[in-house]
PDB file of C-alpha atoms in Angstrom:
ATOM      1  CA  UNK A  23      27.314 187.459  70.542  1.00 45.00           C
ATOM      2  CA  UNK A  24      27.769 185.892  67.275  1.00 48.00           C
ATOM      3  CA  UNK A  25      26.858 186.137  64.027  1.00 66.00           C
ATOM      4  CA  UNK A  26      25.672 182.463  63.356  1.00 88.00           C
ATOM      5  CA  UNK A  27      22.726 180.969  65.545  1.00 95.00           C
ATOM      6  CA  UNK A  28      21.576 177.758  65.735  1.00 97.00           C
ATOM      7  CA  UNK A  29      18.224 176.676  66.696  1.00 97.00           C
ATOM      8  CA  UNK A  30      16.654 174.528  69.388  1.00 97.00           C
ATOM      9  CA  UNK A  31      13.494 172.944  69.050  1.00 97.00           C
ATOM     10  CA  UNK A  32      12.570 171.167  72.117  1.00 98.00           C
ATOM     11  CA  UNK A  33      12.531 167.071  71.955  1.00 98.00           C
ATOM     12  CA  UNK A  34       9.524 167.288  74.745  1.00 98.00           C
ATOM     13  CA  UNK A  35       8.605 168.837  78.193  1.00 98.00           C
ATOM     14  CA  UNK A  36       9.065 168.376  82.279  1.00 98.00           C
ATOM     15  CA  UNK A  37       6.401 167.693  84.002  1.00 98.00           C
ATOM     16  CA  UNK A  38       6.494 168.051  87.924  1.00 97.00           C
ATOM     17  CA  UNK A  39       4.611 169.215  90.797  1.00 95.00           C
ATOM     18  CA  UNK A  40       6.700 172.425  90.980  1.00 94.00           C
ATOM     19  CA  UNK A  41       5.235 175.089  89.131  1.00 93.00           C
ATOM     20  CA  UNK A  42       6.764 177.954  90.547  1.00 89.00           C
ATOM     21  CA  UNK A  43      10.506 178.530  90.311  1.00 87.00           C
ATOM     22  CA  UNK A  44      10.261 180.039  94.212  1.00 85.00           C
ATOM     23  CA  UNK A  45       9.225 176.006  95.020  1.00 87.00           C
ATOM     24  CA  UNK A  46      12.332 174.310  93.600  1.00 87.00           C
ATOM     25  CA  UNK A  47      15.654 173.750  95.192  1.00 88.00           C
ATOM     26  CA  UNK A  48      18.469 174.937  93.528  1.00 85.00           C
ATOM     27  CA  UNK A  49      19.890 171.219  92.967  1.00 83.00           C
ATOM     28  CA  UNK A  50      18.585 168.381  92.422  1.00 84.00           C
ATOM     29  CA  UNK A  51      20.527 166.978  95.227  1.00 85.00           C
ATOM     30  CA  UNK A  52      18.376 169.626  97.455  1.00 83.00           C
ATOM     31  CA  UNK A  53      15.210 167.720  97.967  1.00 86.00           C
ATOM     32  CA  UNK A  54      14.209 167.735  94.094  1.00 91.00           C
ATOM     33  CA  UNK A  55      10.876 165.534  93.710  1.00 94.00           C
ATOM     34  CA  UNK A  56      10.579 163.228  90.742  1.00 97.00           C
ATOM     35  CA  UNK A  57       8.946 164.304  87.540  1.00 98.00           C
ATOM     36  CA  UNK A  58       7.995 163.193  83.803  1.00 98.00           C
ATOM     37  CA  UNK A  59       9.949 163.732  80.953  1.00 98.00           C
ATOM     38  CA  UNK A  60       7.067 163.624  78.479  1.00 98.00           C
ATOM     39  CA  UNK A  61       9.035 163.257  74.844  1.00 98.00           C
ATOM     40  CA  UNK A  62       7.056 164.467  71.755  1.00 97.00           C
ATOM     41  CA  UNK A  63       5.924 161.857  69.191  1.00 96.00           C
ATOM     42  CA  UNK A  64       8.458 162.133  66.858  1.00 95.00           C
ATOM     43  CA  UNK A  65      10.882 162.087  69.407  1.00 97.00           C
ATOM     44  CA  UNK A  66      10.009 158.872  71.537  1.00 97.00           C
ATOM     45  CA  UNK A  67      12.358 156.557  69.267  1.00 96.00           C
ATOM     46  CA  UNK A  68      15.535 158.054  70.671  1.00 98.00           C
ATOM     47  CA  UNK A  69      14.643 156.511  74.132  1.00 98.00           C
ATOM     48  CA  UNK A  70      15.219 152.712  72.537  1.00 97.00           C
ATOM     49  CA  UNK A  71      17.014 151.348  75.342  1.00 96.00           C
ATOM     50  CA  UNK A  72      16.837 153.401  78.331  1.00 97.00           C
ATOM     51  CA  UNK A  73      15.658 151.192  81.432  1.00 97.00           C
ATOM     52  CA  UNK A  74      14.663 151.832  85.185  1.00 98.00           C
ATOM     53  CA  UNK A  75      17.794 152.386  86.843  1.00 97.00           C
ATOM     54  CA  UNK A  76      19.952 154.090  84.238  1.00 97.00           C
ATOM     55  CA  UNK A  77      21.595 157.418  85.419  1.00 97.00           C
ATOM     56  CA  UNK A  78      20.839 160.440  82.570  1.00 98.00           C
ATOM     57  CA  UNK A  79      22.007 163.602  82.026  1.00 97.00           C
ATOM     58  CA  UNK A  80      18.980 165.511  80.931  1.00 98.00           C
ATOM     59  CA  UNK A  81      19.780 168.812  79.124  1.00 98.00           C
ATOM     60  CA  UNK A  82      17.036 171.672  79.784  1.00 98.00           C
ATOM     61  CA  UNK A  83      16.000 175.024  78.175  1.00 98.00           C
ATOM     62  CA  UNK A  84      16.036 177.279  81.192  1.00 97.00           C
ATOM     63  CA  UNK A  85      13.308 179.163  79.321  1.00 95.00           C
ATOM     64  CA  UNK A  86      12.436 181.870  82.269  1.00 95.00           C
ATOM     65  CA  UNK A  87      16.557 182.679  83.003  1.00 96.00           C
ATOM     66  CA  UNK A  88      17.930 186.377  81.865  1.00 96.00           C
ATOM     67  CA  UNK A  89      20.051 186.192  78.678  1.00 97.00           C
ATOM     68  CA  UNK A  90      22.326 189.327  79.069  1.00 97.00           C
ATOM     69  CA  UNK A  91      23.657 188.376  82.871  1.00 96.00           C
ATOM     70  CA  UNK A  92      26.849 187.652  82.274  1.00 97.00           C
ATOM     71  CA  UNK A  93      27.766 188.075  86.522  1.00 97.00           C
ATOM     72  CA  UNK A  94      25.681 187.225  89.324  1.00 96.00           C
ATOM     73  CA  UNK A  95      26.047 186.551  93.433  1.00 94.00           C
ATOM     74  CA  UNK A  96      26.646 182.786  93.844  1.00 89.00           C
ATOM     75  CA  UNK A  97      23.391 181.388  94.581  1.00 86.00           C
ATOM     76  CA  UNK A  98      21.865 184.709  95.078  1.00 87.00           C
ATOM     77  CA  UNK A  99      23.619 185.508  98.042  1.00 91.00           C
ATOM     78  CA  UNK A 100      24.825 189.288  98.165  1.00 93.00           C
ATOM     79  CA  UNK A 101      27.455 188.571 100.741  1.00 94.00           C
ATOM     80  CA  UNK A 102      28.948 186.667  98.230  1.00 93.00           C
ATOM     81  CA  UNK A 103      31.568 188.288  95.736  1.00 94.00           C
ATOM     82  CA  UNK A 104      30.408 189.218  91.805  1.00 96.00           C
ATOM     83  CA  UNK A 105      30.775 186.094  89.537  1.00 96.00           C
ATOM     84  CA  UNK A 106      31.412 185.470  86.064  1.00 97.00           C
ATOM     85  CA  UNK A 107      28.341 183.450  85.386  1.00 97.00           C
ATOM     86  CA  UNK A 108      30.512 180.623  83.499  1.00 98.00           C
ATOM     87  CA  UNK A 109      31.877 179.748  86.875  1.00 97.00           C
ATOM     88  CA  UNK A 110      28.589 179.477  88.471  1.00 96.00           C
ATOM     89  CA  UNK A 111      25.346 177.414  88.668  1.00 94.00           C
ATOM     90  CA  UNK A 112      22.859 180.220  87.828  1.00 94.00           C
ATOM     91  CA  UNK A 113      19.964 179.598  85.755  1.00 95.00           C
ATOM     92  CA  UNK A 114      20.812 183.783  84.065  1.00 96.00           C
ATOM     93  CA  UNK A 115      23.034 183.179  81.572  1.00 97.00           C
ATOM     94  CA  UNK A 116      23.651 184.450  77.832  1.00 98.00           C
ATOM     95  CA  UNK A 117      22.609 180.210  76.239  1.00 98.00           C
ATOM     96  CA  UNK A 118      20.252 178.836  79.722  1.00 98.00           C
ATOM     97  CA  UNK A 119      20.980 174.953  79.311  1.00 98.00           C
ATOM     98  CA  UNK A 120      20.450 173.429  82.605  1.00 97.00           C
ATOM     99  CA  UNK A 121      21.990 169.894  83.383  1.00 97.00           C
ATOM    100  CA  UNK A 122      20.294 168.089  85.432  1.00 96.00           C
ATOM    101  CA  UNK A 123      21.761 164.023  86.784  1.00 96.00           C
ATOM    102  CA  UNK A 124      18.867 162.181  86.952  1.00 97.00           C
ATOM    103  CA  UNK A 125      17.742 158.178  87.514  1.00 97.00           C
ATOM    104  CA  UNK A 126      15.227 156.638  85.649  1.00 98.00           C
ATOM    105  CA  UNK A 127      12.664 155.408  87.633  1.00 98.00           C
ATOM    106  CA  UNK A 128      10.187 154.263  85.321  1.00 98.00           C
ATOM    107  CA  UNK A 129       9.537 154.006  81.264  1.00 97.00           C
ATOM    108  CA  UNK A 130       6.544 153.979  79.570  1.00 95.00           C
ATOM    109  CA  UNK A 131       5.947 154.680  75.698  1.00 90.00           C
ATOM    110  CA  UNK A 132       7.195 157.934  75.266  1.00 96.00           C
ATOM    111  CA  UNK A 133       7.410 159.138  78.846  1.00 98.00           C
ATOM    112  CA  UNK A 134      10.295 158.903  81.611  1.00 98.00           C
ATOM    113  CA  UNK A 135       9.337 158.755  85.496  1.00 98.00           C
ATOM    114  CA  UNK A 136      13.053 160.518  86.981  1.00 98.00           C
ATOM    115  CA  UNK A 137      14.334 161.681  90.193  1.00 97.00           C
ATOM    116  CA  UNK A 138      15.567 164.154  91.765  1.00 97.00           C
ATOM    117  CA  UNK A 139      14.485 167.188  89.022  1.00 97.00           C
ATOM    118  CA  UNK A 140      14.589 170.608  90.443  1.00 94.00           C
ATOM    119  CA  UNK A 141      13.317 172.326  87.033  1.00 95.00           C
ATOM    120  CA  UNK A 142       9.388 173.054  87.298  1.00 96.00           C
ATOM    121  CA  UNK A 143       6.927 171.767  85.102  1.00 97.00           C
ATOM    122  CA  UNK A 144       7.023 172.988  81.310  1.00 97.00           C
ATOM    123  CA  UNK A 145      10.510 173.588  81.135  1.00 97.00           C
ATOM    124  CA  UNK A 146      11.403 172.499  77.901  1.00 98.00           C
ATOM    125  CA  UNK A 147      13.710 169.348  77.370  1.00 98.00           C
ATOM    126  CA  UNK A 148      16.396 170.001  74.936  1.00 98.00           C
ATOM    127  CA  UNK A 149      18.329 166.679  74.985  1.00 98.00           C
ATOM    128  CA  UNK A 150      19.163 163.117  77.008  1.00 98.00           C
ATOM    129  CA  UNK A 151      22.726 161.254  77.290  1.00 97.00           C
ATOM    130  CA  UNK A 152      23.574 158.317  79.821  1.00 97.00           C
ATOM    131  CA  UNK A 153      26.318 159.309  82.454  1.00 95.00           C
ATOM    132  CA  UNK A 154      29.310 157.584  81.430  1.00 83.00           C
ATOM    133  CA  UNK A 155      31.607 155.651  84.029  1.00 58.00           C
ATOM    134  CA  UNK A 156      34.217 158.515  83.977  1.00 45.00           C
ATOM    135  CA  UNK A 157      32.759 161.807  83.156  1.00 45.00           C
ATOM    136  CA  UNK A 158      30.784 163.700  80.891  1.00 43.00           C
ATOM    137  CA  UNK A 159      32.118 163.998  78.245  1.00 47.00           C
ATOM    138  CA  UNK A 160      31.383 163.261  74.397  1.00 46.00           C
ATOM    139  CA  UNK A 161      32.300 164.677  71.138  1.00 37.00           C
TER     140      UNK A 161
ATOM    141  CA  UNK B  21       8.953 168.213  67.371  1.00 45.00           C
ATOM    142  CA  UNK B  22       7.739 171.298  68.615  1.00 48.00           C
ATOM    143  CA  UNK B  23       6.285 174.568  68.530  1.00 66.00           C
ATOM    144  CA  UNK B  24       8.284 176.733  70.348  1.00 88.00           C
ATOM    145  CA  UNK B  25      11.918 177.210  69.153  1.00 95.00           C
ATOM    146  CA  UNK B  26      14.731 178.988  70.936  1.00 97.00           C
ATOM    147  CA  UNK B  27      17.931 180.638  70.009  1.00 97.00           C
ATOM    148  CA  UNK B  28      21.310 179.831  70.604  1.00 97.00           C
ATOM    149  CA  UNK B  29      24.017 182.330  69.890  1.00 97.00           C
ATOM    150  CA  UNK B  30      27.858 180.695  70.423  1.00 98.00           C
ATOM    151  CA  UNK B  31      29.235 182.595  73.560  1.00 98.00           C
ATOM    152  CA  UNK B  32      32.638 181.996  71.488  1.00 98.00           C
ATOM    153  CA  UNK B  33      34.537 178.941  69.406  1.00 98.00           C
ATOM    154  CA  UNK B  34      36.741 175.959  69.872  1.00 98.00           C
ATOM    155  CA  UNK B  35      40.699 176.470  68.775  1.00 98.00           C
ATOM    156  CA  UNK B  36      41.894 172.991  68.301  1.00 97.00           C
ATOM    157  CA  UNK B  37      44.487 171.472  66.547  1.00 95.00           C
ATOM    158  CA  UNK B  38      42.388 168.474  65.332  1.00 94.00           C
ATOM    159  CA  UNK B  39      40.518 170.031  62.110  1.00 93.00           C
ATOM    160  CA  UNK B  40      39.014 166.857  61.311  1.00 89.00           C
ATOM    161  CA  UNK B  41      36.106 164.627  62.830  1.00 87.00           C
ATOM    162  CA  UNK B  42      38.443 161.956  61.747  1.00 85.00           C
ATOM    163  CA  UNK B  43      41.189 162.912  63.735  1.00 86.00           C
ATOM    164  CA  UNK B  44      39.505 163.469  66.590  1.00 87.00           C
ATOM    165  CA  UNK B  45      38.932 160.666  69.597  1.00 88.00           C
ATOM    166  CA  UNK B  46      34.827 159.800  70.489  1.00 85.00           C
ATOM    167  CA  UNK B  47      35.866 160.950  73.968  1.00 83.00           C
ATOM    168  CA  UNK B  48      38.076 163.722  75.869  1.00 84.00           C
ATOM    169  CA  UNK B  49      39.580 160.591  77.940  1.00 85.00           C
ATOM    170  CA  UNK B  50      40.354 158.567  74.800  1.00 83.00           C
ATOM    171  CA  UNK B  51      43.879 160.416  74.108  1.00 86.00           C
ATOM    172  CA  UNK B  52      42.021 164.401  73.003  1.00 91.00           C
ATOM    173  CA  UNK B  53      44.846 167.238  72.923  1.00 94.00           C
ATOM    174  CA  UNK B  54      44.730 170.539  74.710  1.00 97.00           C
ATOM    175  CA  UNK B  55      42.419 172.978  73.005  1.00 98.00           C
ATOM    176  CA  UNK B  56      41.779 176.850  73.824  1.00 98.00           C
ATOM    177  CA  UNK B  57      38.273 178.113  74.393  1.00 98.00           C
ATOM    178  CA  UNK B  58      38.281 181.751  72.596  1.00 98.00           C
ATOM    179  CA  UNK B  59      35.085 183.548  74.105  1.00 98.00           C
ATOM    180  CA  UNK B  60      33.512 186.760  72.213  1.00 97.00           C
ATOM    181  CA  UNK B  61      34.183 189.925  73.572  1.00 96.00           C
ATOM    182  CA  UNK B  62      30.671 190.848  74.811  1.00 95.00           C
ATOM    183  CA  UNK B  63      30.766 186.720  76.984  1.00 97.00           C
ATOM    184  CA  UNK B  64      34.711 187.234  78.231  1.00 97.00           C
ATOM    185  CA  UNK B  65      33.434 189.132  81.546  1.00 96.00           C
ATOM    186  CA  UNK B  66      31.228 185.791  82.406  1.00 98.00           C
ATOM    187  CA  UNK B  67      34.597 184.137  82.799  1.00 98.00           C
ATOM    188  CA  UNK B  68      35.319 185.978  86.155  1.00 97.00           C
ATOM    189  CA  UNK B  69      36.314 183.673  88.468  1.00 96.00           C
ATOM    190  CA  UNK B  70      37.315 180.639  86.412  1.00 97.00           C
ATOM    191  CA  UNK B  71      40.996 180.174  87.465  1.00 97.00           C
ATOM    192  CA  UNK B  72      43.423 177.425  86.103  1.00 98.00           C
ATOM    193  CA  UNK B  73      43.273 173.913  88.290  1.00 97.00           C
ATOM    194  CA  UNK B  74      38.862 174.367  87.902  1.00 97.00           C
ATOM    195  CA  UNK B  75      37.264 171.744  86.587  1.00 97.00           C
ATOM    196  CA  UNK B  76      34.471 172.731  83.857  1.00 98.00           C
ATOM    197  CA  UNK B  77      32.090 171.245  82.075  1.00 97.00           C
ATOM    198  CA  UNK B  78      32.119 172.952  78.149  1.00 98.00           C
ATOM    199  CA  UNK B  79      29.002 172.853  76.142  1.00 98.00           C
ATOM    200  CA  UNK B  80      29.182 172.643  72.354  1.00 98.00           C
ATOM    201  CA  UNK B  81      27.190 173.196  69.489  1.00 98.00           C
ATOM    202  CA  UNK B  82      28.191 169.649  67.210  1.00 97.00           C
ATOM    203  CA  UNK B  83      27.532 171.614  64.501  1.00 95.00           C
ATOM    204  CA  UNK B  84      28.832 168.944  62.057  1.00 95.00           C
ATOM    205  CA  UNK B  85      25.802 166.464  63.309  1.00 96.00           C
ATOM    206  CA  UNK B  86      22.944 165.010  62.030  1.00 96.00           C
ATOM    207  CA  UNK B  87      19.653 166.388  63.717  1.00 97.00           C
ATOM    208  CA  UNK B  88      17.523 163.681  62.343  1.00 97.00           C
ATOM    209  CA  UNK B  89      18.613 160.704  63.644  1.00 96.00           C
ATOM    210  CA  UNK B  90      17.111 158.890  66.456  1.00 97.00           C
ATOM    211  CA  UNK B  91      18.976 155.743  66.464  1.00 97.00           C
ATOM    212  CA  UNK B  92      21.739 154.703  65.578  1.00 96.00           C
ATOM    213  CA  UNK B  93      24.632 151.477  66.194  1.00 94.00           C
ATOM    214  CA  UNK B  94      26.272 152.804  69.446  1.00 89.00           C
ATOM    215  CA  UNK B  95      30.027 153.643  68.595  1.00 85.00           C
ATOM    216  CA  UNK B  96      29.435 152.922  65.012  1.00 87.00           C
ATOM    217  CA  UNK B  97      29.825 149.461  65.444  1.00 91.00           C
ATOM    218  CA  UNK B  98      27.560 147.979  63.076  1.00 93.00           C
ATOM    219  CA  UNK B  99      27.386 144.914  65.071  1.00 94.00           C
ATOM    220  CA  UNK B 100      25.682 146.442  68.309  1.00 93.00           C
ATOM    221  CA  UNK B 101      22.047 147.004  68.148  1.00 94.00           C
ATOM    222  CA  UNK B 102      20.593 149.834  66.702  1.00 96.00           C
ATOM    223  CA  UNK B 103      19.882 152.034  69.745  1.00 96.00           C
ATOM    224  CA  UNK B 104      18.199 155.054  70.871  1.00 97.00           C
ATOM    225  CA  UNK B 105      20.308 158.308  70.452  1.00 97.00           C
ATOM    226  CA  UNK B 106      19.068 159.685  73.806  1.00 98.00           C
ATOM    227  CA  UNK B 107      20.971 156.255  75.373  1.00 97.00           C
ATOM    228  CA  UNK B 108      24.152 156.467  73.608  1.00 96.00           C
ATOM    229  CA  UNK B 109      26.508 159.814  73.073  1.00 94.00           C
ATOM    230  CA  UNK B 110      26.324 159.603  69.816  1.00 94.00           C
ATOM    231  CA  UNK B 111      26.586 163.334  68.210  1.00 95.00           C
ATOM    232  CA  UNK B 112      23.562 162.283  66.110  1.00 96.00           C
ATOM    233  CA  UNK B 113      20.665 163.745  67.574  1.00 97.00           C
ATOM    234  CA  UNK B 114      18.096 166.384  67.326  1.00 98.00           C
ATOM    235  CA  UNK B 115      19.321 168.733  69.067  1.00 98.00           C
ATOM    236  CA  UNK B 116      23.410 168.319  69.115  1.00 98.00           C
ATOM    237  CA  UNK B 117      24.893 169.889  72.297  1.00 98.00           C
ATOM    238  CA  UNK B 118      28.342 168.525  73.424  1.00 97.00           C
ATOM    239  CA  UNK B 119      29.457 167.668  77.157  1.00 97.00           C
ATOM    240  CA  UNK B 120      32.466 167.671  77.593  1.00 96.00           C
ATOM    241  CA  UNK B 121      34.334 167.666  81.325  1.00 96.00           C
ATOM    242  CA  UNK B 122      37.715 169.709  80.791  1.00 97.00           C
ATOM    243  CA  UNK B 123      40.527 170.962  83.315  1.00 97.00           C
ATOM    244  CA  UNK B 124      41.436 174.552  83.088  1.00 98.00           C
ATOM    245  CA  UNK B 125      45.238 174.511  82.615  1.00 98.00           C
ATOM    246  CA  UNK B 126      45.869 178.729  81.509  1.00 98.00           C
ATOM    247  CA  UNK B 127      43.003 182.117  81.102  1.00 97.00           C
ATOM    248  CA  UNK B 128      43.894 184.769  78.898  1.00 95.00           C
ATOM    249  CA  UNK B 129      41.356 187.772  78.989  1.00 90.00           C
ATOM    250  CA  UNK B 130      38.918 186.433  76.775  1.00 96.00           C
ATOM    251  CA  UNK B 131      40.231 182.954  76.317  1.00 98.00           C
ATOM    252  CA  UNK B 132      40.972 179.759  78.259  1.00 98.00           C
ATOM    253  CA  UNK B 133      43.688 176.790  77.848  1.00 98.00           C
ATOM    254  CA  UNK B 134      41.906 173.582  78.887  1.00 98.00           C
ATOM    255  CA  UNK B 135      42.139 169.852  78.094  1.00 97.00           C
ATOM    256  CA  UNK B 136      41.268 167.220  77.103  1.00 97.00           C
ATOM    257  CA  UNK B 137      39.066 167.937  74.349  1.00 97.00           C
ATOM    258  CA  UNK B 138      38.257 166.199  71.365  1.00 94.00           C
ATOM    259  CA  UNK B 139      35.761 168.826  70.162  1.00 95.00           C
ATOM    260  CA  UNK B 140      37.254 169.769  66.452  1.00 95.00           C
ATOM    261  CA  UNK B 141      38.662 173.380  65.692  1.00 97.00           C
ATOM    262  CA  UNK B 142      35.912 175.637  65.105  1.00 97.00           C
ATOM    263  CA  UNK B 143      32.825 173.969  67.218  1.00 97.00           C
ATOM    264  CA  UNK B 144      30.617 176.535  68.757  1.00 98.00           C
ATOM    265  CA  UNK B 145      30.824 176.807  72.249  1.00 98.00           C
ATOM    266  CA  UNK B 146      27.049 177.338  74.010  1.00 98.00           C
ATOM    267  CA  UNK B 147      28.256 177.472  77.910  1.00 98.00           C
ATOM    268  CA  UNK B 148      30.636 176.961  80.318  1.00 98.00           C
ATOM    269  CA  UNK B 149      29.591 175.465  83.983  1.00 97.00           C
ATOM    270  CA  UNK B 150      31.572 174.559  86.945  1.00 96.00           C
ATOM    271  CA  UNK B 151      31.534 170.818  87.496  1.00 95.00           C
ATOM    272  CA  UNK B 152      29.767 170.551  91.354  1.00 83.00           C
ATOM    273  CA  UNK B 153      31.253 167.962  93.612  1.00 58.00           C
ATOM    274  CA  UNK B 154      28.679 165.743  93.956  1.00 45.00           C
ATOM    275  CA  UNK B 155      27.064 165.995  90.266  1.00 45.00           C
ATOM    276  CA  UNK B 156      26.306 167.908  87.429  1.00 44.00           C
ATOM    277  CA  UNK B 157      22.348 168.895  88.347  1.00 47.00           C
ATOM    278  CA  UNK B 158      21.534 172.504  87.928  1.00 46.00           C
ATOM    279  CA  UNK B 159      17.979 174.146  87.540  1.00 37.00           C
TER     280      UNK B 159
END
């Protein structure tokens, strides 16, 4: 949709016992289970600092979403009026970053133990930020 | 830090008044201006729905980042530790995506009037969400 592209090389993987996207709830907040956020190698030293009990934001590649959806049925649900996809939750859309709240449960070299993660395993991780005390944003 | 790569192409661009990095607050709540969110043509139609008073959370491309940094002195502030990136918001970091919580205040066809936002003028923007009431999980 643009001529300049930027490139995303993922900073590790998710790994969970839901391997199928028909297993996961849609939110986290929908009976998620916990998971692993296995980092690569080179990307382990960015978690300097991160304890049990911190609240993340972990950033996902939606890698099995549609790219050229740009409106979709809230949640699937026909009954429910056409959408732009930028005011909805749905995995289809044209860049498929997922966001996903998460607490850290456990750390351990250059994995994370979190909970609640709806995204199945594999699904690559594309970044991690601490919630901050208002909202979510940074610059 | 990893085999597979993926592809993001800007659904549109920032149009800020700040031109600067140096002008520009570390956060949206730390005094950012109003900005306008100018999607492509081909994105616009994902903004169906999206009505001034919503609450959004805007992803950006920090395209003026450094993608190999893993830690750095959160804030700048030379006299805090050096720190992960993936436990600060720092902008340094592989992969350089923006959060940034924003309030819709006007749409336009293809563009939207929201604030704050301390993103400069001309930072990609990747996606657009709704910000859910309890959190900001997604799969």
């Amino acid at each position: 949709m643009s001529s300049t592209l930027y490139t995303i090389e993922p900073i590790g993987f998710v790994r969970s016992e839901l391997r199928e996207l028909e297993e996961a709830p849609m939110q986290g907040d929908e009976g998620a289970p916990e998971a692993w956020l296995e980092l690569t190698r080179q990307a382990a030293s960015g978690l300097m600092g991160i304890q049990p009990g911190d609240e993340l934001i972990l950033l996902t590649w939606l890698h099995l979403a549609e790219r050229d959806v740009l409106q979709v049925h809230p949640r699937g649900d026909l009954t429910r009026p056409l959408t732009g996809v930028f005011a909805t939750r749905s995995p289809d859309r044209p860049n498929p970053i997922g966001l996903h709240r998460v607490s850290v449960l456990e750390v351990t070299g250059q994995k994370l133990r979190v909970a609640p993660l709806e995204a199945i395993d594999g699904t690559p991780i594309v970044d991690i930020k601490p919630v901050l005390s208002v909202d979510s944003s940074d610059r």
